[in-house]
mmCIF file with all atom_site columns, C-alpha atoms in Angstrom:
data_model
loop_
_atom_site.group_PDB
_atom_site.id
_atom_site.type_symbol
_atom_site.label_atom_id
_atom_site.label_alt_id
_atom_site.label_comp_id
_atom_site.label_asym_id
_atom_site.label_entity_id
_atom_site.label_seq_id
_atom_site.pdbx_PDB_ins_code
_atom_site.Cartn_x
_atom_site.Cartn_y
_atom_site.Cartn_z
_atom_site.occupancy
_atom_site.B_iso_or_equiv
_atom_site.pdbx_formal_charge
_atom_site.auth_seq_id
_atom_site.auth_comp_id
_atom_site.auth_asym_id
_atom_site.auth_atom_id
_atom_site.pdbx_PDB_model_num
ATOM 1   C CA . MET A 1 1   ? 0.000   0.000   0.000   1.00 0.00 ? 1479 MET A CA 1
ATOM 2   C CA . HIS A 1 2   ? 1.408   3.363   -0.998  1.00 0.00 ? 1480 HIS A CA 1
ATOM 3   C CA . VAL A 1 3   ? 0.376   6.437   0.997   1.00 0.00 ? 1481 VAL A CA 1
ATOM 4   C CA . VAL A 1 4   ? 1.528   10.037  0.815   1.00 0.00 ? 1482 VAL A CA 1
ATOM 5   C CA . ILE A 1 5   ? 0.531   12.055  3.854   1.00 0.00 ? 1483 ILE A CA 1
ATOM 6   C CA . GLU A 1 6   ? 1.239   15.691  4.628   1.00 0.00 ? 1484 GLU A CA 1
ATOM 7   C CA . ILE A 1 7   ? 1.676   16.616  8.295   1.00 0.00 ? 1485 ILE A CA 1
ATOM 8   C CA . ASP A 1 8   ? 1.841   20.357  8.962   1.00 0.00 ? 1486 ASP A CA 1
ATOM 9   C CA . GLY A 1 9   ? 2.685   20.821  5.299   1.00 0.00 ? 1487 GLY A CA 1
ATOM 10  C CA . GLU A 1 10  ? 5.589   18.350  5.340   1.00 0.00 ? 1488 GLU A CA 1
ATOM 11  C CA . ARG A 1 11  ? 5.166   15.556  2.813   1.00 0.00 ? 1489 ARG A CA 1
ATOM 12  C CA . HIS A 1 12  ? 5.831   11.937  3.888   1.00 0.00 ? 1490 HIS A CA 1
ATOM 13  C CA . GLU A 1 13  ? 5.796   9.031   1.474   1.00 0.00 ? 1491 GLU A CA 1
ATOM 14  C CA . LEU A 1 14  ? 5.015   5.676   3.104   1.00 0.00 ? 1492 LEU A CA 1
ATOM 15  C CA . TRP A 1 15  ? 4.992   2.126   1.820   1.00 0.00 ? 1493 TRP A CA 1
ATOM 16  C CA . LEU A 1 16  ? 3.091   -0.295  4.052   1.00 0.00 ? 1494 LEU A CA 1
ATOM 17  C CA . LEU A 1 17  ? 4.059   -3.930  3.697   1.00 0.00 ? 1495 LEU A CA 1
ATOM 18  C CA . ARG A 1 18  ? 2.433   -6.976  5.231   1.00 0.00 ? 1496 ARG A CA 1
ATOM 19  C CA . VAL A 1 19  ? 4.350   -10.217 5.531   1.00 0.00 ? 1497 VAL A CA 1
ATOM 20  C CA . GLU A 1 20  ? 2.310   -12.960 7.198   1.00 0.00 ? 1498 GLU A CA 1
ATOM 21  C CA . ASP A 1 21  ? 1.084   -11.411 10.486  1.00 0.00 ? 1499 ASP A CA 1
ATOM 22  C CA . LYS A 1 22  ? 3.615   -8.537  10.622  1.00 0.00 ? 1500 LYS A CA 1
ATOM 23  C CA . VAL A 1 23  ? 3.274   -5.090  9.102   1.00 0.00 ? 1501 VAL A CA 1
ATOM 24  C CA . SER A 1 24  ? 6.156   -2.761  8.384   1.00 0.00 ? 1502 SER A CA 1
ATOM 25  C CA . VAL A 1 25  ? 6.349   0.752   7.037   1.00 0.00 ? 1503 VAL A CA 1
ATOM 26  C CA . GLU A 1 26  ? 9.105   2.163   4.854   1.00 0.00 ? 1504 GLU A CA 1
ATOM 27  C CA . VAL A 1 27  ? 9.725   5.886   5.238   1.00 0.00 ? 1505 VAL A CA 1
ATOM 28  C CA . GLY A 1 28  ? 12.672  7.736   3.744   1.00 0.00 ? 1506 GLY A CA 1
ATOM 29  C CA . GLY A 1 29  ? 14.538  4.522   2.975   1.00 0.00 ? 1507 GLY A CA 1
ATOM 30  C CA . GLU A 1 30  ? 14.190  3.201   6.551   1.00 0.00 ? 1508 GLU A CA 1
ATOM 31  C CA . THR A 1 31  ? 11.919  0.304   7.457   1.00 0.00 ? 1509 THR A CA 1
ATOM 32  C CA . TYR A 1 32  ? 10.091  0.121   10.787  1.00 0.00 ? 1510 TYR A CA 1
ATOM 33  C CA . GLU A 1 33  ? 7.958   -2.590  12.327  1.00 0.00 ? 1511 GLU A CA 1
ATOM 34  C CA . LEU A 1 34  ? 4.453   -1.166  12.679  1.00 0.00 ? 1512 LEU A CA 1
ATOM 35  C CA . SER A 1 35  ? 1.602   -1.900  15.053  1.00 0.00 ? 1513 SER A CA 1
ATOM 36  C CA . CYS A 1 36  ? -1.676  -0.036  15.499  1.00 0.00 ? 1514 CYS A CA 1
ATOM 37  C CA . GLU A 1 37  ? -4.468  -0.351  18.038  1.00 0.00 ? 1515 GLU A CA 1
ATOM 38  C CA . ALA A 1 38  ? -7.529  1.769   17.324  1.00 0.00 ? 1516 ALA A CA 1
ATOM 39  C CA . ALA A 1 39  ? -10.203 2.745   19.839  1.00 0.00 ? 1517 ALA A CA 1
ATOM 40  C CA . GLY A 1 40  ? -12.743 5.227   18.552  1.00 0.00 ? 1518 GLY A CA 1
ATOM 41  C CA . ARG A 1 41  ? -10.893 8.274   17.234  1.00 0.00 ? 1519 ARG A CA 1
ATOM 42  C CA . SER A 1 42  ? -7.655  7.317   19.009  1.00 0.00 ? 1520 SER A CA 1
ATOM 43  C CA . VAL A 1 43  ? -4.885  5.128   17.630  1.00 0.00 ? 1521 VAL A CA 1
ATOM 44  C CA . ALA A 1 44  ? -1.878  3.805   19.513  1.00 0.00 ? 1522 ALA A CA 1
ATOM 45  C CA . VAL A 1 45  ? 0.913   3.475   16.936  1.00 0.00 ? 1523 VAL A CA 1
ATOM 46  C CA . GLY A 1 46  ? 4.063   1.461   17.543  1.00 0.00 ? 1524 GLY A CA 1
ATOM 47  C CA . LEU A 1 47  ? 7.100   2.039   15.314  1.00 0.00 ? 1525 LEU A CA 1
ATOM 48  C CA . SER A 1 48  ? 9.875   -0.478  16.039  1.00 0.00 ? 1526 SER A CA 1
ATOM 49  C CA . GLY A 1 49  ? 8.963   -0.503  19.728  1.00 0.00 ? 1527 GLY A CA 1
ATOM 50  C CA . ARG A 1 50  ? 8.447   3.256   20.141  1.00 0.00 ? 1528 ARG A CA 1
ATOM 51  C CA . ARG A 1 51  ? 4.827   4.125   21.004  1.00 0.00 ? 1529 ARG A CA 1
ATOM 52  C CA . HIS A 1 52  ? 2.899   7.171   19.797  1.00 0.00 ? 1530 HIS A CA 1
ATOM 53  C CA . HIS A 1 53  ? -0.629  8.266   20.540  1.00 0.00 ? 1531 HIS A CA 1
ATOM 54  C CA . VAL A 1 54  ? -2.681  9.754   17.683  1.00 0.00 ? 1532 VAL A CA 1
ATOM 55  C CA . GLU A 1 55  ? -6.112  11.262  18.262  1.00 0.00 ? 1533 GLU A CA 1
ATOM 56  C CA . LEU A 1 56  ? -8.218  12.522  15.353  1.00 0.00 ? 1534 LEU A CA 1
ATOM 57  C CA . VAL A 1 57  ? -9.898  15.701  16.646  1.00 0.00 ? 1535 VAL A CA 1
ATOM 58  C CA . ALA A 1 58  ? -11.477 17.087  13.455  1.00 0.00 ? 1536 ALA A CA 1
ATOM 59  C CA . ALA A 1 59  ? -11.275 16.751  9.692   1.00 0.00 ? 1537 ALA A CA 1
ATOM 60  C CA . GLU A 1 60  ? -7.557  16.954  8.838   1.00 0.00 ? 1538 GLU A CA 1
ATOM 61  C CA . LYS A 1 61  ? -6.610  17.856  12.434  1.00 0.00 ? 1539 LYS A CA 1
ATOM 62  C CA . ALA A 1 62  ? -5.071  15.494  14.984  1.00 0.00 ? 1540 ALA A CA 1
ATOM 63  C CA . LEU A 1 63  ? -3.063  15.348  18.173  1.00 0.00 ? 1541 LEU A CA 1
ATOM 64  C CA . ILE A 1 64  ? 0.169   13.340  17.884  1.00 0.00 ? 1542 ILE A CA 1
ATOM 65  C CA . ASP A 1 65  ? 1.589   12.691  21.345  1.00 0.00 ? 1543 ASP A CA 1
ATOM 66  C CA . GLY A 1 66  ? -0.479  15.702  22.483  1.00 0.00 ? 1544 GLY A CA 1
ATOM 67  C CA . ARG A 1 67  ? 0.904   18.053  19.806  1.00 0.00 ? 1545 ARG A CA 1
ATOM 68  C CA . PRO A 1 68  ? -1.762  19.554  17.487  1.00 0.00 ? 1546 PRO A CA 1
ATOM 69  C CA . VAL A 1 69  ? -1.032  18.956  13.799  1.00 0.00 ? 1547 VAL A CA 1
ATOM 70  C CA . GLY A 1 70  ? -2.765  19.414  10.486  1.00 0.00 ? 1548 GLY A CA 1
ATOM 71  C CA . TYR A 1 71  ? -2.686  16.429  8.166   1.00 0.00 ? 1549 TYR A CA 1
ATOM 72  C CA . ARG A 1 72  ? -3.901  15.493  4.736   1.00 0.00 ? 1550 ARG A CA 1
ATOM 73  C CA . VAL A 1 73  ? -3.790  12.203  2.864   1.00 0.00 ? 1551 VAL A CA 1
ATOM 74  C CA . ALA A 1 74  ? -2.430  13.411  -0.482  1.00 0.00 ? 1552 ALA A CA 1
ATOM 75  C CA . PHE A 1 75  ? -2.222  10.017  -2.159  1.00 0.00 ? 1553 PHE A CA 1
ATOM 76  C CA . PHE A 1 76  ? -3.476  6.570   -1.389  1.00 0.00 ? 1554 PHE A CA 1
ATOM 77  C CA . SER A 1 77  ? -3.148  3.478   -3.510  1.00 0.00 ? 1555 SER A CA 1
ATOM 78  C CA . PRO A 1 78  ? -3.798  -0.007  -2.218  1.00 0.00 ? 1556 PRO A CA 1
ATOM 79  C CA . ARG A 1 79  ? -2.031  -1.233  -5.358  1.00 0.00 ? 1557 ARG A CA 1
ATOM 80  C CA . GLY A 1 80  ? -3.122  1.084   -8.103  1.00 0.00 ? 1558 GLY A CA 1
ATOM 81  C CA . ALA A 1 81  ? -6.770  1.547   -8.881  1.00 0.00 ? 1559 ALA A CA 1
ATOM 82  C CA . PRO A 1 82  ? -7.859  -1.109  -11.334 1.00 0.00 ? 1560 PRO A CA 1
ATOM 83  C CA . GLY A 1 83  ? -10.540 0.936   -13.081 1.00 0.00 ? 1561 GLY A CA 1
ATOM 84  C CA . LYS A 1 84  ? -13.267 -0.598  -15.207 1.00 0.00 ? 1562 LYS A CA 1
ATOM 85  C CA . HIS A 1 85  ? -11.227 -1.533  -18.241 1.00 0.00 ? 1563 HIS A CA 1
ATOM 86  C CA . GLU A 1 86  ? -12.310 -3.379  -21.331 1.00 0.00 ? 1564 GLU A CA 1
ATOM 87  C CA . VAL A 1 87  ? -9.617  -5.699  -22.615 1.00 0.00 ? 1565 VAL A CA 1
ATOM 88  C CA . GLU A 1 88  ? -10.432 -7.409  -25.895 1.00 0.00 ? 1566 GLU A CA 1
ATOM 89  C CA . GLU A 1 89  ? -8.870  -10.662 -27.067 1.00 0.00 ? 1567 GLU A CA 1
ATOM 90  C CA . THR A 1 90  ? -7.192  -8.679  -29.842 1.00 0.00 ? 1568 THR A CA 1
ATOM 91  C CA . GLY A 1 91  ? -5.063  -6.961  -27.203 1.00 0.00 ? 1569 GLY A CA 1
ATOM 92  C CA . LYS A 1 92  ? -6.929  -3.642  -27.335 1.00 0.00 ? 1570 LYS A CA 1
ATOM 93  C CA . ALA A 1 93  ? -7.835  -2.078  -24.016 1.00 0.00 ? 1571 ALA A CA 1
ATOM 94  C CA . ARG A 1 94  ? -10.039 0.881   -23.176 1.00 0.00 ? 1572 ARG A CA 1
ATOM 95  C CA . ILE A 1 95  ? -9.087  2.438   -19.852 1.00 0.00 ? 1573 ILE A CA 1
ATOM 96  C CA . ARG A 1 96  ? -11.858 3.781   -17.640 1.00 0.00 ? 1574 ARG A CA 1
ATOM 97  C CA . PRO A 1 97  ? -11.540 5.335   -14.158 1.00 0.00 ? 1575 PRO A CA 1
ATOM 98  C CA . PRO A 1 98  ? -12.523 3.337   -11.081 1.00 0.00 ? 1576 PRO A CA 1
ATOM 99  C CA . MET A 1 99  ? -14.754 6.226   -9.969  1.00 0.00 ? 1577 MET A CA 1
ATOM 100 C CA . PRO A 1 100 ? -15.662 9.794   -10.971 1.00 0.00 ? 1578 PRO A CA 1
ATOM 101 C CA . GLY A 1 101 ? -12.983 12.359  -10.217 1.00 0.00 ? 1579 GLY A CA 1
ATOM 102 C CA . ARG A 1 102 ? -10.446 14.774  -11.610 1.00 0.00 ? 1580 ARG A CA 1
ATOM 103 C CA . ILE A 1 103 ? -7.288  13.856  -13.501 1.00 0.00 ? 1581 ILE A CA 1
ATOM 104 C CA . VAL A 1 104 ? -4.426  15.561  -11.645 1.00 0.00 ? 1582 VAL A CA 1
ATOM 105 C CA . ALA A 1 105 ? -1.474  14.133  -13.596 1.00 0.00 ? 1583 ALA A CA 1
ATOM 106 C CA . VAL A 1 106 ? -0.846  12.159  -16.747 1.00 0.00 ? 1584 VAL A CA 1
ATOM 107 C CA . ARG A 1 107 ? 2.247   9.945   -16.584 1.00 0.00 ? 1585 ARG A CA 1
ATOM 108 C CA . ALA A 1 108 ? 2.262   8.475   -20.118 1.00 0.00 ? 1586 ALA A CA 1
ATOM 109 C CA . SER A 1 109 ? 1.979   9.866   -23.619 1.00 0.00 ? 1587 SER A CA 1
ATOM 110 C CA . GLU A 1 110 ? 0.521   8.703   -26.909 1.00 0.00 ? 1588 GLU A CA 1
ATOM 111 C CA . GLY A 1 111 ? 2.772   6.329   -28.802 1.00 0.00 ? 1589 GLY A CA 1
ATOM 112 C CA . GLU A 1 112 ? 4.560   5.247   -25.620 1.00 0.00 ? 1590 GLU A CA 1
ATOM 113 C CA . LYS A 1 113 ? 5.029   1.533   -24.966 1.00 0.00 ? 1591 LYS A CA 1
ATOM 114 C CA . VAL A 1 114 ? 3.540   0.571   -21.592 1.00 0.00 ? 1592 VAL A CA 1
ATOM 115 C CA . ALA A 1 115 ? 3.651   -2.596  -19.523 1.00 0.00 ? 1593 ALA A CA 1
ATOM 116 C CA . LYS A 1 116 ? 0.819   -4.099  -17.518 1.00 0.00 ? 1594 LYS A CA 1
ATOM 117 C CA . GLY A 1 117 ? 0.649   -2.230  -14.204 1.00 0.00 ? 1595 GLY A CA 1
ATOM 118 C CA . ASP A 1 118 ? 2.390   0.944   -15.421 1.00 0.00 ? 1596 ASP A CA 1
ATOM 119 C CA . VAL A 1 119 ? 0.865   4.084   -13.950 1.00 0.00 ? 1597 VAL A CA 1
ATOM 120 C CA . LEU A 1 120 ? -0.869  5.986   -16.745 1.00 0.00 ? 1598 LEU A CA 1
ATOM 121 C CA . MET A 1 121 ? -2.361  8.825   -14.734 1.00 0.00 ? 1599 MET A CA 1
ATOM 122 C CA . ILE A 1 122 ? -3.425  9.993   -11.276 1.00 0.00 ? 1600 ILE A CA 1
ATOM 123 C CA . LEU A 1 123 ? -7.115  10.431  -10.523 1.00 0.00 ? 1601 LEU A CA 1
ATOM 124 C CA . GLU A 1 124 ? -8.225  12.477  -7.509  1.00 0.00 ? 1602 GLU A CA 1
ATOM 125 C CA . ALA A 1 125 ? -11.521 11.374  -5.976  1.00 0.00 ? 1603 ALA A CA 1
ATOM 126 C CA . MET A 1 126 ? -12.878 11.864  -2.461  1.00 0.00 ? 1604 MET A CA 1
ATOM 127 C CA . LYS A 1 127 ? -9.742  13.863  -1.463  1.00 0.00 ? 1605 LYS A CA 1
ATOM 128 C CA . MET A 1 128 ? -7.468  10.926  -2.328  1.00 0.00 ? 1606 MET A CA 1
ATOM 129 C CA . GLN A 1 129 ? -5.239  10.387  -5.300  1.00 0.00 ? 1607 GLN A CA 1
ATOM 130 C CA . ASN A 1 130 ? -5.398  7.018   -7.049  1.00 0.00 ? 1608 ASN A CA 1
ATOM 131 C CA . GLU A 1 131 ? -3.114  5.539   -9.672  1.00 0.00 ? 1609 GLU A CA 1
ATOM 132 C CA . VAL A 1 132 ? -4.820  4.451   -12.894 1.00 0.00 ? 1610 VAL A CA 1
ATOM 133 C CA . THR A 1 133 ? -2.713  1.619   -14.243 1.00 0.00 ? 1611 THR A CA 1
ATOM 134 C CA . ALA A 1 134 ? -2.454  -0.177  -17.573 1.00 0.00 ? 1612 ALA A CA 1
ATOM 135 C CA . PRO A 1 135 ? -4.479  -3.416  -17.505 1.00 0.00 ? 1613 PRO A CA 1
ATOM 136 C CA . THR A 1 136 ? -2.303  -4.865  -20.262 1.00 0.00 ? 1614 THR A CA 1
ATOM 137 C CA . GLY A 1 137 ? 0.926   -4.117  -22.057 1.00 0.00 ? 1615 GLY A CA 1
ATOM 138 C CA . GLY A 1 138 ? 1.085   -2.480  -25.468 1.00 0.00 ? 1616 GLY A CA 1
ATOM 139 C CA . VAL A 1 139 ? 1.303   0.891   -27.116 1.00 0.00 ? 1617 VAL A CA 1
ATOM 140 C CA . LEU A 1 140 ? -0.715  3.785   -25.753 1.00 0.00 ? 1618 LEU A CA 1
ATOM 141 C CA . LYS A 1 141 ? -2.608  4.606   -28.955 1.00 0.00 ? 1619 LYS A CA 1
ATOM 142 C CA . ARG A 1 142 ? -4.950  7.308   -27.714 1.00 0.00 ? 1620 ARG A CA 1
ATOM 143 C CA . LEU A 1 143 ? -4.812  9.489   -24.633 1.00 0.00 ? 1621 LEU A CA 1
ATOM 144 C CA . LEU A 1 144 ? -8.218  11.095  -24.276 1.00 0.00 ? 1622 LEU A CA 1
ATOM 145 C CA . VAL A 1 145 ? -7.807  13.215  -21.120 1.00 0.00 ? 1623 VAL A CA 1
ATOM 146 C CA . LYS A 1 146 ? -5.388  15.771  -19.738 1.00 0.00 ? 1624 LYS A CA 1
ATOM 147 C CA . ALA A 1 147 ? -4.565  17.054  -16.256 1.00 0.00 ? 1625 ALA A CA 1
ATOM 148 C CA . GLY A 1 148 ? -7.486  19.049  -14.894 1.00 0.00 ? 1626 GLY A CA 1
ATOM 149 C CA . ASP A 1 149 ? -10.199 17.120  -16.751 1.00 0.00 ? 1627 ASP A CA 1
ATOM 150 C CA . VAL A 1 150 ? -13.175 16.004  -14.665 1.00 0.00 ? 1628 VAL A CA 1
ATOM 151 C CA . VAL A 1 151 ? -14.313 12.502  -15.599 1.00 0.00 ? 1629 VAL A CA 1
ATOM 152 C CA . ASP A 1 152 ? -17.160 10.188  -14.690 1.00 0.00 ? 1630 ASP A CA 1
ATOM 153 C CA . SER A 1 153 ? -16.840 6.439   -14.308 1.00 0.00 ? 1631 SER A CA 1
ATOM 154 C CA . HIS A 1 154 ? -17.913 5.853   -17.944 1.00 0.00 ? 1632 HIS A CA 1
ATOM 155 C CA . THR A 1 155 ? -15.293 8.122   -19.520 1.00 0.00 ? 1633 THR A CA 1
ATOM 156 C CA . VAL A 1 156 ? -12.722 6.352   -21.686 1.00 0.00 ? 1634 VAL A CA 1
ATOM 157 C CA . LEU A 1 157 ? -9.388  7.782   -20.538 1.00 0.00 ? 1635 LEU A CA 1
ATOM 158 C CA . ALA A 1 158 ? -7.055  6.042   -22.960 1.00 0.00 ? 1636 ALA A CA 1
ATOM 159 C CA . GLU A 1 159 ? -6.716  3.137   -25.355 1.00 0.00 ? 1637 GLU A CA 1
ATOM 160 C CA . ILE A 1 160 ? -3.892  0.612   -25.523 1.00 0.00 ? 1638 ILE A CA 1
ATOM 161 C CA . GLU A 1 161 ? -3.177  -1.752  -28.398 1.00 0.00 ? 1639 GLU A CA 1
ATOM 162 C CA . GLY A 1 162 ? -1.066  -4.820  -27.809 1.00 0.00 ? 1640 GLY A CA 1
#
């Protein structure tokens, strides 16, 4: 799981990894063992044995170890949003968004060769940014949106030919 969170305007990129019953978080090239215990709006967070107390006090406001902070989840991807793609047996694919939203970045261009799972664009929906990934490899034949476009779940964003 990939998460980008801003705390008091400082951006933190996190990768959460689960191996069997253990969860770790990678931040800034360092990996920490992670544990969380939630109770209502409070979460006890353990990072490699060091305990922190987080309390959500309002939308985008929290207390971390008693210190008031502003936070915002700038990006969240459980693995890249799959979208509602149509992949034909001929290798053609029409890429659709997983939900309505706004395209905030386009990461590929027409004529570019892409592999299955490559990030094509970033879709912002419900205050979170989601990766829209290629469902198949091929050449990006048509790119039908640009950054700033608002799309619904039926909009064809791009077409790939294998």
